[in-house]
Structures are given as structure tokens and as C-alpha cells.
CSV table of C-alpha atoms in Angstrom, one decimal:
chain,number,residue,atom,x,y,z
A,1,MET,CA,-0.1,-0.1,0.0
A,2,PRO,CA,1.5,3.3,-0.5
A,3,GLU,CA,2.1,5.9,2.2
A,4,LEU,CA,2.7,9.2,3.3
A,5,VAL,CA,5.6,8.9,5.3
A,6,PHE,CA,7.0,11.8,7.4
A,7,PHE,CA,10.7,11.9,8.2
A,8,SER,CA,11.5,14.4,10.8
A,9,GLY,CA,14.4,15.6,12.9
A,10,THR,CA,16.1,18.6,14.0
A,11,MET,CA,18.5,20.8,11.4
A,12,ASP,CA,21.9,19.1,10.4
A,13,CYS,CA,20.5,15.3,11.2
A,14,GLY,CA,20.9,14.3,7.6
A,15,LYS,CA,17.2,14.5,6.2
A,16,SER,CA,18.5,15.9,3.1
A,17,THR,CA,20.9,13.2,2.6
A,18,LEU,CA,18.5,10.5,3.2
A,19,ALA,CA,16.1,11.8,0.5
A,20,LEU,CA,19.0,11.9,-1.8
A,21,GLN,CA,19.6,8.2,-0.9
A,22,ILE,CA,16.2,7.1,-1.1
A,23,GLY,CA,15.9,8.7,-4.4
A,24,HIS,CA,19.3,7.1,-5.8
A,25,ASN,CA,18.1,3.6,-4.4
A,26,ARG,CA,14.7,3.7,-6.5
A,27,SER,CA,16.6,5.2,-9.7
A,28,ALA,CA,18.9,2.2,-9.3
A,29,ARG,CA,16.0,-0.2,-9.5
A,30,GLY,CA,14.5,1.6,-13.3
A,31,LEU,CA,11.9,3.9,-10.9
A,32,GLN,CA,11.4,7.4,-11.7
A,33,GLY,CA,10.1,10.1,-9.1
A,34,VAL,CA,9.4,13.8,-8.8
A,35,ILE,CA,11.4,15.5,-6.3
A,36,PHE,CA,9.7,18.8,-4.6
A,37,THR,CA,11.6,21.0,-2.3
A,38,ARG,CA,11.0,24.7,-1.1
A,39,ASP,CA,13.8,27.3,-0.3
A,40,ASP,CA,16.7,24.9,-0.1
A,41,ARG,CA,20.5,26.5,0.5
A,42,ALA,CA,21.4,25.7,-2.9
A,43,GLY,CA,18.8,27.9,-4.6
A,44,GLU,CA,15.7,27.4,-6.2
A,45,GLY,CA,14.8,23.9,-7.7
A,46,LYS,CA,17.7,22.2,-6.1
A,47,LEU,CA,18.1,19.6,-3.4
A,48,SER,CA,21.1,19.7,-1.5
A,49,SER,CA,22.9,17.9,1.6
A,50,ARG,CA,25.5,19.2,3.6
A,51,LEU,CA,27.9,16.3,2.5
A,52,GLY,CA,28.1,18.5,-0.8
A,53,LEU,CA,25.3,16.2,-2.8
A,54,VAL,CA,23.0,18.5,-5.0
A,55,THR,CA,20.7,17.0,-7.6
A,56,ASP,CA,17.8,19.2,-9.6
A,57,ALA,CA,14.5,19.5,-8.0
A,58,VAL,CA,10.8,21.2,-8.6
A,59,GLU,CA,10.5,24.1,-6.8
A,60,ALA,CA,7.2,24.0,-4.7
A,61,ALA,CA,6.4,27.5,-4.8
A,62,PRO,CA,3.6,29.1,-2.6
A,63,GLY,CA,0.2,28.4,-4.2
A,64,MET,CA,1.4,25.6,-6.2
A,65,ASP,CA,-1.0,22.5,-6.7
A,66,LEU,CA,1.4,19.5,-6.0
A,67,HIS,CA,-1.2,17.1,-7.0
A,68,ALA,CA,-2.3,18.8,-9.9
A,69,TYR,CA,1.3,19.0,-11.1
A,70,LEU,CA,1.7,15.5,-11.1
A,71,VAL,CA,-1.6,14.6,-12.6
A,72,ASP,CA,-0.6,16.8,-15.7
A,73,GLN,CA,2.8,15.0,-15.8
A,74,LEU,CA,1.2,11.8,-15.9
A,75,SER,CA,-1.5,12.6,-18.4
A,76,LYS,CA,1.2,13.8,-20.6
A,77,GLY,CA,2.7,10.2,-20.4
A,78,GLY,CA,5.0,11.1,-17.8
A,79,ARG,CA,6.0,8.4,-15.6
A,80,VAL,CA,5.8,9.1,-11.7
A,81,ASP,CA,6.6,6.3,-9.3
A,82,TYR,CA,7.1,8.1,-6.0
A,83,VAL,CA,7.6,11.5,-4.8
A,84,ILE,CA,10.0,13.2,-2.5
A,85,VAL,CA,9.4,16.3,-0.7
A,86,ASP,CA,12.4,18.2,1.0
A,87,GLU,CA,11.7,21.1,3.4
A,88,ALA,CA,8.3,20.0,3.9
A,89,GLN,CA,7.9,22.4,6.7
A,90,PHE,CA,7.6,25.3,4.6
A,91,LEU,CA,5.0,24.0,2.5
A,92,ALA,CA,1.4,25.2,3.4
A,93,SER,CA,-1.4,23.3,5.0
A,94,GLU,CA,-3.3,22.7,1.9
A,95,GLN,CA,0.0,21.5,0.0
A,96,ILE,CA,0.3,18.7,2.7
A,97,ASP,CA,-3.4,17.8,1.7
A,98,GLN,CA,-2.5,17.5,-1.9
A,99,LEU,CA,0.4,15.4,-1.0
A,100,ALA,CA,-2.1,12.9,0.9
A,101,ARG,CA,-4.4,13.0,-2.3
A,102,VAL,CA,-1.2,11.9,-4.4
A,103,VAL,CA,-1.1,8.9,-2.3
A,104,ASP,CA,-4.6,7.8,-2.1
A,105,ASP,CA,-5.7,8.8,-5.6
A,106,LEU,CA,-2.6,8.1,-7.5
A,107,GLY,CA,-1.4,5.2,-5.7
A,108,LEU,CA,2.2,6.9,-5.1
A,109,ASP,CA,4.6,6.7,-2.4
A,110,VAL,CA,5.5,10.2,-0.8
A,111,PHE,CA,8.4,11.1,1.3
A,112,ALA,CA,8.4,13.9,3.2
A,113,PHE,CA,11.2,15.5,4.9
A,114,GLY,CA,11.4,18.2,7.2
A,115,ILE,CA,11.6,19.9,10.8
A,116,THR,CA,9.0,20.0,13.1
A,117,THR,CA,9.5,23.3,15.1
A,118,ASP,CA,10.8,26.6,14.4
A,119,PHE,CA,13.3,28.5,16.5
A,120,ARG,CA,10.8,29.6,18.6
A,121,THR,CA,9.9,26.2,19.4
A,122,LYS,CA,6.6,26.5,17.4
A,123,LEU,CA,5.3,24.0,15.1
A,124,PHE,CA,5.6,24.9,11.1
A,125,PRO,CA,2.3,24.4,9.3
A,126,GLY,CA,3.5,22.0,7.1
A,127,SER,CA,4.9,19.8,9.7
A,128,GLN,CA,1.8,20.2,11.8
A,129,ARG,CA,-0.4,18.9,8.9
A,130,LEU,CA,2.0,16.0,8.4
A,131,ILE,CA,1.8,14.8,12.1
A,132,GLU,CA,-1.7,15.0,11.5
A,133,LEU,CA,-2.2,13.0,8.2
A,134,ALA,CA,1.0,10.9,7.8
A,135,ASP,CA,0.7,7.2,7.6
A,136,ARG,CA,4.0,6.6,9.3
A,137,ILE,CA,6.3,9.3,11.0
A,138,GLU,CA,10.0,8.6,11.1
A,139,THR,CA,12.5,10.2,13.9
A,140,LEU,CA,15.9,10.1,12.1
A,141,GLN,CA,18.4,8.2,13.9
A,142,VAL,CA,21.6,10.3,13.3
A,143,GLU,CA,21.6,12.5,16.3
A,144,ALA,CA,22.7,16.1,15.6
A,145,MET,CA,24.2,17.4,18.8
A,146,CYS,CA,24.4,20.6,20.6
A,147,TRP,CA,27.8,22.5,21.4
A,148,CYS,CA,27.8,20.9,25.1
A,149,GLY,CA,27.9,17.1,23.5
A,150,ALA,CA,23.9,16.8,24.6
A,151,ARG,CA,21.4,15.7,21.9
A,152,ALA,CA,20.1,18.5,20.1
A,153,THR,CA,16.5,18.7,20.1
A,154,HIS,CA,15.6,22.2,19.2
A,155,ASN,CA,16.6,24.9,16.6
A,156,ALA,CA,17.7,28.3,17.2
A,157,ARG,CA,18.1,31.3,15.0
A,158,THR,CA,21.0,33.3,15.4
A,159,VAL,CA,22.2,36.9,14.2
A,160,GLY,CA,26.1,37.7,14.8
A,161,GLY,CA,25.9,34.5,16.7
A,162,GLU,CA,23.4,35.7,19.4
A,163,MET,CA,20.1,33.9,19.5
A,164,VAL,CA,16.9,35.6,18.9
A,165,VAL,CA,13.2,34.7,19.6
A,166,GLU,CA,11.6,37.0,17.5
A,167,GLY,CA,11.1,37.5,13.7
A,168,GLU,CA,9.5,36.0,10.8
A,169,GLN,CA,8.9,32.1,10.7
A,170,VAL,CA,10.7,31.3,7.5
A,171,VAL,CA,14.0,33.0,6.9
A,172,VAL,CA,16.7,31.1,4.8
A,173,GLY,CA,20.1,30.5,6.3
A,174,ASP,CA,22.4,27.8,7.4
A,175,VAL,CA,24.1,26.2,10.4
A,176,ASN,CA,27.4,26.9,8.5
A,177,GLY,CA,26.9,30.4,7.8
A,178,PRO,CA,29.0,33.7,8.8
A,179,ALA,CA,28.3,34.4,12.3
A,180,ALA,CA,27.4,38.2,11.3
A,181,GLU,CA,24.9,37.1,9.3
A,182,VAL,CA,21.4,35.0,10.2
A,183,GLY,CA,22.4,31.5,10.7
A,184,TYR,CA,20.9,28.6,12.6
A,185,GLU,CA,22.5,26.4,15.5
A,186,VAL,CA,21.0,23.0,16.9
A,187,LEU,CA,21.0,23.4,20.6
A,188,CYS,CA,19.7,21.0,23.6
A,189,ARG,CA,16.3,22.0,25.3
A,190,ARG,CA,18.4,23.4,28.3
A,191,HIS,CA,20.9,25.9,26.4
A,192,HIS,CA,17.8,26.7,23.9
A,193,ARG,CA,16.0,28.0,26.9
A,194,ARG,CA,18.7,30.0,28.2
A,195,ARG,CA,19.5,31.3,24.6
A,196,MET,CA,23.1,30.1,25.1
A,197,THR,CA,24.9,29.4,21.4
A,198,SER,CA,28.3,27.9,21.1
A,199,ILE,CA,29.5,31.4,20.3
A,200,SER,CA,28.0,33.1,24.0
A,201,ALA,CA,29.1,30.1,25.6
A,202,HIS,CA,32.9,30.4,24.3
A,203,ALA,CA,32.5,34.2,25.2
A,204,GLY,CA,31.2,33.3,28.7
A,205,ALA,CA,34.2,31.1,28.8
A,206,LEU,CA,36.7,33.8,28.3
A,207,SER,CA,35.4,36.6,30.5
A,208,PRO,CA,37.8,37.3,33.3
A,209,ASP,CA,36.7,36.4,36.8
A,210,VAL,CA,35.2,39.2,38.9
A,211,LEU,CA,38.2,40.3,41.0
A,212,PRO,CA,37.4,40.2,44.9
A,213,VAL,CA,36.5,43.3,46.8
A,214,ALA,CA,38.8,44.2,49.8
A,215,SER,CA,37.2,44.8,52.7
A,216,ASP,CA,38.4,47.4,55.1
């Protein structure tokens, strides 16, 4: 039976790498798929991994009907055996509904990859709808790590290395971007609550101790 599967995890845990691997394995068996993505770090119409692997994809723009796109491809004689969706958290709720229709009406497996919560620990609409509709939810076993060595569970947005908790929900950045720009860092819950990034923790460790005050 075809399924809608949601692979979730924090940033930097290998979601895009797994998406590319699933596509490669099916392609090696003679199957043909359609890859959708949104706002990939490599640019429009690309699916990329931090390991340096990149492939072409269809940019799932806001307002695009993903079900209708696939129906059009099939009606023109195209072959579609499966669907991969990366950065699925950025999709609108109705686009997730369309992916469910792809499974139910077209009989195609849909593999969606994304993070569940944003830098404010709030669910992305796309991820929320996937949790509600997916036949199966898989948490990636490759654990990202906080700077302290603990398992990273939260995504933090940084500006100049300092964690921020306000702003637009979607701002494209990367965990390896320059510190002066908008970037992201994965943290454990404790350090996310304390807004303590690797840069701020390092600065704190380098701060001189307070000198004792001599008493008269």
C-alpha cells in the first residue's frame, strides 16, 4: 500500500542526505520519481545535502498545487513512481493535503522530509499537517549534537552569533553560515531555554573572573 511518510528531525541530522539516498536507491531499480523542495540552501529548484550532494528538483512555490502538477505530468505520458518532498515544513497546510491525495488517488508513495518546530519551538504549519495526516512518522536516528555534547532537540536562529526568538518564521539560513549573518544552530533544550549558543558560551568562558573586593 502506498504511504505518506514524514521523516523528521532537527537541522543537521541528515534529512536531505536520506532524501537523496532514497531517490538514488529507487532510481537504481529503474523507478522514476519527482522531487519537490522549497527554499533549499543551494537555491531554487535544488535539493542539496551538507555532504555536498546536489540534485535538481521542482520548486514547490507558494500556491502551487502539487497534486495537479503530478496529474499533469502523468496525463502527458510522463512516468512517476514515487514522490520526494524536502523542506516540507515550509509547505502550506493545503499542499500537505494535496500530497495525501497523491497517495490516496494516484497510488504513489510520498516521502516528506522536514523539521517539526521553528526557532521559537512552534510547529511549522506544514509539519503540523504532516503529523496529522502521515501514515507513518519516522524520527531520524542520526542525532545532531548541541555544542555541549548533549543531543540537540531544538533549532535556534542566530544573528551575529546571538540567539533571537522573534521575527519571521521562515528566513533561509544555514548552520554553517558566517556569524555576522542570520544563521541557525541546533541546541539541547536546556541551552535553547537559556539562549546560550556556542559563541555566547565561548565568550562567557573567556570572560575574566570578577576580582574580589577588599574589605576595610
